Short mmCIF file of C-alpha atoms in Angstrom, two decimals:
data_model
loop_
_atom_site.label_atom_id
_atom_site.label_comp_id
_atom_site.label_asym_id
_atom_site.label_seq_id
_atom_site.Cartn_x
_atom_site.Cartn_y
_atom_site.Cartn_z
CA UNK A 21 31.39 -139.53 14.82
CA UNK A 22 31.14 -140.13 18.41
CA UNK A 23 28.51 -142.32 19.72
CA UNK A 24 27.54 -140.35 22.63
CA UNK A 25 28.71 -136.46 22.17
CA UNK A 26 27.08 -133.97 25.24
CA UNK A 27 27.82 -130.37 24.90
CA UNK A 28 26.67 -127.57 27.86
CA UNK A 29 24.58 -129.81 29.16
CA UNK A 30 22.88 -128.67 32.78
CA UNK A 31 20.18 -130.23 34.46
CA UNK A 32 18.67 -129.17 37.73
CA UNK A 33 16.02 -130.65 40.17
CA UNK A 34 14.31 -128.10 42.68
CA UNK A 35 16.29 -125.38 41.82
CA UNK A 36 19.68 -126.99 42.43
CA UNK A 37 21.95 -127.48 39.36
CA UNK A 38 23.36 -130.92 39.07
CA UNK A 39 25.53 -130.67 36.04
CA UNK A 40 26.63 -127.68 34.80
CA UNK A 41 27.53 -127.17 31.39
CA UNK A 42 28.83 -130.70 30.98
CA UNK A 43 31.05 -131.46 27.54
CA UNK A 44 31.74 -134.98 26.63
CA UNK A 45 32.23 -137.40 23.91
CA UNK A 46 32.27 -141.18 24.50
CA UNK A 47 33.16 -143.85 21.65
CA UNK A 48 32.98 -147.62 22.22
CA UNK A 49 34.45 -149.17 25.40
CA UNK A 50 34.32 -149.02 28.66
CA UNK A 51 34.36 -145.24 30.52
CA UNK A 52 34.20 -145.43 34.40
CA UNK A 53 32.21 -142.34 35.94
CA UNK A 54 33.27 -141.36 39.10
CA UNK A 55 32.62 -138.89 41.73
CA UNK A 56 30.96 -138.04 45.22
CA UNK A 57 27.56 -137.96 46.42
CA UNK A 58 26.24 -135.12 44.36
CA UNK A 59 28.53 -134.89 41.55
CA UNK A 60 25.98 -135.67 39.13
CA UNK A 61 26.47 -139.15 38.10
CA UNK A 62 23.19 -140.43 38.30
CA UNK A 63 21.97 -137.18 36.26
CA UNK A 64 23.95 -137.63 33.51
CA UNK A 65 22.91 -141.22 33.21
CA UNK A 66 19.28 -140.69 33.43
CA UNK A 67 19.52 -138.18 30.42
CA UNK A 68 21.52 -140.33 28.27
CA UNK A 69 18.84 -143.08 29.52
CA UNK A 70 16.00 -140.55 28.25
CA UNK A 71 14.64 -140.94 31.21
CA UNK A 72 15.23 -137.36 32.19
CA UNK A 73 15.71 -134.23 30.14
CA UNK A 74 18.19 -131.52 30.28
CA UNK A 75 17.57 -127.94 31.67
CA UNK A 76 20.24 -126.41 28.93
CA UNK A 77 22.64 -128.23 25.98
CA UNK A 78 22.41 -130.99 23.93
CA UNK A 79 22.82 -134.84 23.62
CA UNK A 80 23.57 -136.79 20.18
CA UNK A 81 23.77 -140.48 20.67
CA UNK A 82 23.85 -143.12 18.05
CA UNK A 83 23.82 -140.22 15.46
CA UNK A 84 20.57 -138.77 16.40
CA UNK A 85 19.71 -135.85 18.70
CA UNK A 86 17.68 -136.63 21.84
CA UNK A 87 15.47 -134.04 20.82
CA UNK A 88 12.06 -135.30 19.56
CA UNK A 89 9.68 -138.72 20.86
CA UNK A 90 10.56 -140.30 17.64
CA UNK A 91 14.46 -139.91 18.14
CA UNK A 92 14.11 -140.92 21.70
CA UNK A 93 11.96 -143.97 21.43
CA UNK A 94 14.47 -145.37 18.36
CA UNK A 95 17.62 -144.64 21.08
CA UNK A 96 16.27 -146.77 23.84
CA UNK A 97 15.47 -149.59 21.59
CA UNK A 98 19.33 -149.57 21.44
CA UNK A 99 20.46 -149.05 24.83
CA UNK A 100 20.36 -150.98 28.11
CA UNK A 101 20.01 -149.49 31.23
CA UNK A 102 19.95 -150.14 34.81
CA UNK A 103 19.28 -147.56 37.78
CA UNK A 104 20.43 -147.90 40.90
CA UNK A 105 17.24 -149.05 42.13
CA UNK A 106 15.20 -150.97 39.36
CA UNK A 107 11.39 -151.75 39.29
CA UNK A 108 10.71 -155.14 38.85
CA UNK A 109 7.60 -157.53 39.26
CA UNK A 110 8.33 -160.07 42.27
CA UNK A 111 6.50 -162.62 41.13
CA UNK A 112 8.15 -162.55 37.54
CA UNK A 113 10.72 -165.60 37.16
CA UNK A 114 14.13 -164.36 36.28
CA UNK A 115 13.25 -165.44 32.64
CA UNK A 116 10.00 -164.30 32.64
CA UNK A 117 11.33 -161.15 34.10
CA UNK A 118 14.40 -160.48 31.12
CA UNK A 119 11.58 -161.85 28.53
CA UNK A 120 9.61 -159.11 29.80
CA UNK A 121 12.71 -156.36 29.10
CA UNK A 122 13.32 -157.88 25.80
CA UNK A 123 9.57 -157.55 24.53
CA UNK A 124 9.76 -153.85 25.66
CA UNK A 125 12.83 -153.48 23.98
CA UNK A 126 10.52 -154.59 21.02
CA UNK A 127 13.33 -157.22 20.14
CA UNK A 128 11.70 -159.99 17.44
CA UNK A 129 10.11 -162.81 18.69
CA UNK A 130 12.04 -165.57 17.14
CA UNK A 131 15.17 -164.14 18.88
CA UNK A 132 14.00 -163.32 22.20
CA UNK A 133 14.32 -166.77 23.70
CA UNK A 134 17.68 -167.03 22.95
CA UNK A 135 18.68 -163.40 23.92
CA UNK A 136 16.79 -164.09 27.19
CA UNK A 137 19.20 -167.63 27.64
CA UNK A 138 22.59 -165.75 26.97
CA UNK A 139 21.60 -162.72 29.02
CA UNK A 140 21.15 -164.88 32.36
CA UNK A 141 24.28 -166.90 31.37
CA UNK A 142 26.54 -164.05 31.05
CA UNK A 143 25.55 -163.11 34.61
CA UNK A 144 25.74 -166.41 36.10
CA UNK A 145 21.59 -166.75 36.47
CA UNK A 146 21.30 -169.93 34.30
CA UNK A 147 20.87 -172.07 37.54
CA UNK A 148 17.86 -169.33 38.93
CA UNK A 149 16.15 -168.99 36.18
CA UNK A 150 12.99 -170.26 37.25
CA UNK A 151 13.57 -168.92 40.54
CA UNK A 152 11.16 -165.67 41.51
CA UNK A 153 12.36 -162.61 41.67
CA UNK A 154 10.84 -161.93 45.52
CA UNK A 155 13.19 -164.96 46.09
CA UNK A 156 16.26 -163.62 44.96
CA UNK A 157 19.40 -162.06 47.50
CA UNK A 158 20.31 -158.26 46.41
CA UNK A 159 23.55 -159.45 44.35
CA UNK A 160 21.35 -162.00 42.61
CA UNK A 161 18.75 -159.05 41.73
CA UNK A 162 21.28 -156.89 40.96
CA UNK A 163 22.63 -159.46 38.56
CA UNK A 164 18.85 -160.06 37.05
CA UNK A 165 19.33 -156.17 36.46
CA UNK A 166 22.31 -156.35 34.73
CA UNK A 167 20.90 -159.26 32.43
CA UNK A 168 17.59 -156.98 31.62
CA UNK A 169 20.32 -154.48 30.63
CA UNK A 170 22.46 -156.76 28.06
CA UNK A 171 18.97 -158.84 26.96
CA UNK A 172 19.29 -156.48 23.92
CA UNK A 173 22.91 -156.33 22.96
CA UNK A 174 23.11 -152.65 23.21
CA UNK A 175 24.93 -150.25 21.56
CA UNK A 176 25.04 -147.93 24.60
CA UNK A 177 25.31 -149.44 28.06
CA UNK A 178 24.41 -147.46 31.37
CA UNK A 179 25.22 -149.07 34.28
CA UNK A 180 24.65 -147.04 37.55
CA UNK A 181 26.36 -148.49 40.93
CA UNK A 182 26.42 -152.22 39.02
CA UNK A 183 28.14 -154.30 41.59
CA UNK A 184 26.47 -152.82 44.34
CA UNK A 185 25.72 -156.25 46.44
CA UNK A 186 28.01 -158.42 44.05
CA UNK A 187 30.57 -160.61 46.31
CA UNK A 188 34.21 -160.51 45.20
CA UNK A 189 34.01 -163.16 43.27
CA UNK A 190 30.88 -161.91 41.30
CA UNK A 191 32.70 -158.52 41.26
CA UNK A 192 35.82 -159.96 39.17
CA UNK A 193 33.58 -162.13 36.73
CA UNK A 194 31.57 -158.54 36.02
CA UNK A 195 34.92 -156.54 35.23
CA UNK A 196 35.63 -159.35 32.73
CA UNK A 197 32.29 -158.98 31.21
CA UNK A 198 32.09 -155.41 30.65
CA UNK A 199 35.73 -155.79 28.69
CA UNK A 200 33.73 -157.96 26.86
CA UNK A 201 30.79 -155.94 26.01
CA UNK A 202 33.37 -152.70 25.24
CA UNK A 203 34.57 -154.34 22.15
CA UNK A 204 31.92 -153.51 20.46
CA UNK A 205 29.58 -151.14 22.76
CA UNK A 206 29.81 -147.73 24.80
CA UNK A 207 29.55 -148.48 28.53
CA UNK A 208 29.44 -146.29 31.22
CA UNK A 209 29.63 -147.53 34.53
CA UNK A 210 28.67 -145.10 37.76
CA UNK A 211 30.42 -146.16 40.96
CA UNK A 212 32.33 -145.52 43.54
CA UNK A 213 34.67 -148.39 43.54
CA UNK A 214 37.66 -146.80 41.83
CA UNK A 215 38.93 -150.54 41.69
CA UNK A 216 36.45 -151.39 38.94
CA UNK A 217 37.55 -148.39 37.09
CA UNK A 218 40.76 -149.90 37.21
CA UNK A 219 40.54 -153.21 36.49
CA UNK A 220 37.77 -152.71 33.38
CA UNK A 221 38.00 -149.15 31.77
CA UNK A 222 39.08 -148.00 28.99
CA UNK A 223 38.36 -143.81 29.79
CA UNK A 224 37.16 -142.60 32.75
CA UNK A 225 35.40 -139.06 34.05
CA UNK A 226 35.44 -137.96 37.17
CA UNK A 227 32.53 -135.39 37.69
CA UNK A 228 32.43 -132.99 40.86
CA UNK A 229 29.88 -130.55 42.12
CA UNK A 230 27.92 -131.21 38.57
CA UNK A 231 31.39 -130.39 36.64
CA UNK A 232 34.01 -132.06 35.28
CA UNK A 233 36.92 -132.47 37.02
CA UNK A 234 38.95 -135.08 34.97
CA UNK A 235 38.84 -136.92 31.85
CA UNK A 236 41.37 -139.62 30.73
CA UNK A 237 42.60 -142.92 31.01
CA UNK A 238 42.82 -145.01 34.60
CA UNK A 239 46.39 -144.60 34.18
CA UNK A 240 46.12 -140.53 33.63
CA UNK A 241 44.20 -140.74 37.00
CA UNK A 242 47.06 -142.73 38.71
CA UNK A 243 49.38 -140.79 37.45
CA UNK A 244 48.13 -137.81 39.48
CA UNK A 245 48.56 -140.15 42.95
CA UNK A 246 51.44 -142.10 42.05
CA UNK A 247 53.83 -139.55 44.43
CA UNK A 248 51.12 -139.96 47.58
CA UNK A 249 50.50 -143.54 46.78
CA UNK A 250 54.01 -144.45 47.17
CA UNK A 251 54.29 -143.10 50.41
CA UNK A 252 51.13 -144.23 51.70
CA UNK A 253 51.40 -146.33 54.88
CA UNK A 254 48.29 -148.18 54.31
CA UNK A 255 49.31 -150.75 52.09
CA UNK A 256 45.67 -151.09 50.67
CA UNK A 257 46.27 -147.33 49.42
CA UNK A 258 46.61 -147.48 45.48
CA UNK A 259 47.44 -144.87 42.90
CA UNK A 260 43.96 -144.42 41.64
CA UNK A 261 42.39 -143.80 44.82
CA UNK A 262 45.14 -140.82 45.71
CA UNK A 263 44.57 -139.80 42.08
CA UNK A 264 41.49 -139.58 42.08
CA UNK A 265 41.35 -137.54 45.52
CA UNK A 266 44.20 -135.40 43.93
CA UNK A 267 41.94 -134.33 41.40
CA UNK A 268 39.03 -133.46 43.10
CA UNK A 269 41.52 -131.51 45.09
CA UNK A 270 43.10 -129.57 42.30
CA UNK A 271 39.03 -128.85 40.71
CA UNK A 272 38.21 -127.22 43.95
CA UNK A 273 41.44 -125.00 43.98
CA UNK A 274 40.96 -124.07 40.38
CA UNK A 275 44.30 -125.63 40.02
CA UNK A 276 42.97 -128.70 38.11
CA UNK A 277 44.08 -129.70 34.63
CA UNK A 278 42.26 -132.13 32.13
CA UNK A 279 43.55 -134.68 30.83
CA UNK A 280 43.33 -135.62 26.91
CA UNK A 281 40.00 -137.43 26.65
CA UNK A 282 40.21 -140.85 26.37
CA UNK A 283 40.10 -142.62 23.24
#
């Protein structure tokens, strides 16, 4: 059984429809999510988050179908999430703020501590953790966020626009992290950084106008802008990026051809 599995799922705000009969089925590792302004990334990620709920279709994750409080409550105990824009309490600490994440995750007492520790070290926060939030740059929030996220060791991790504000550096140690946590989790990662996708996932969906317009491996998507990257006079160019542009192409014709999903 697939962890997550979404079938004809649509959601709309205000009238506009953001995904539109959406089909997908995601098993552990890590599945990039990419896409333009408005191709419903964020909306797919805030109803697998529960945070949002669907106009039409339906959503099993963990087993269990989003469809009642009880069944929704026992899914976010299991999860991690992080928006694009977080809430947080600027006077928290960075441990008092991932202590506070792990309590509402309702994770026991006796292991909270340590969760809290191994969170902010697998983000490089050990040396801030007494520093307040209101204190913090945006890559170090950003990085708090990510810790809040993984406090839990979830089974399901949503990530939207993660290394927004990370430096290069930061950017590389996050790819090898997220390897990490697909071993044993289901990740999805929003961005736009088709780099990341790359360098760290295992599947990846590339949704357009609230549909989707690929699904594969990285190396499905190169595959499609291996001819343009090759000629490509800016030597920055790479395969993925013409791919990727090749696709959305090909969608908007009616031309486009999925890819086997990614196992």
């Amino acid at each position: 059984m697939s962890t997550i599995r979404v079938a004809g799922l649509s959601v709309r705000h205000r009238g506009t429809t953001a995904l539109d009969a959406v089909d997908l089925r995601l098993d552990t590792g890590v599945h990039g999510l990419l896409g333009p302004n408005g191709a419903g990334k964020t909306s797919l990620i805030r109803v697998l988050a529960t945070v949002a709920e669907p106009a039409a279709g339906t959503v099993e994750m963990l087993g269990g179908s989003l469809t009642d409080h009880r069944t929704r409550t026992e899914a976010r105990r299991r999860l991690g999430y992080l928006p694009q824009a977080f809430g947080h309490y600027p006077a928290f600490t960075v441990r008092e703020f991932v202590a506070y994440v792990a309590w509402l995750k309702e994770l026991p007492a006796e292991r909270t501590a340590q969760a809290v520790e191994r969170a902010m070290d697998r983000v490089g926060l050990t040396d801030s953790a007494d520093a307040r939030m209101k204190t913090l740059s945006g890559g170090m929030i950003r990085r708090a966020g990510i810790a809040q996220a993984i406090v839990n060791d979830p089974e399901i991790l949503l990530l939207d626009e993660p290394t927004a504000g990370l430096d290069p550096e930061q950017r590389v140690g996050f790819r090898a992290l997220l390897r990490e946590l697909g071993e044993t989790a289901t990740v999805i990662v929003s961005t736009h950084l088709v780099e990341d996708v790359a360098a760290a996932c295992t599947g990846v969906t590339l949704l357009d106008a609230g549909r989707v317009a690929h699904r594969g491996s990285p190396a499905s998507l190169a595959a499609l802008g291996a001819a343009d990257a090759a000629e490509d006079s800016d030597a920055r160019g790479s395969a993925i990026e013409h791919g990727y542009t090749a696709a959305l192409r090909a969608h908007r014709a009616g031309t486009g051809v999925l890819a086997e999903a990614a196992r």
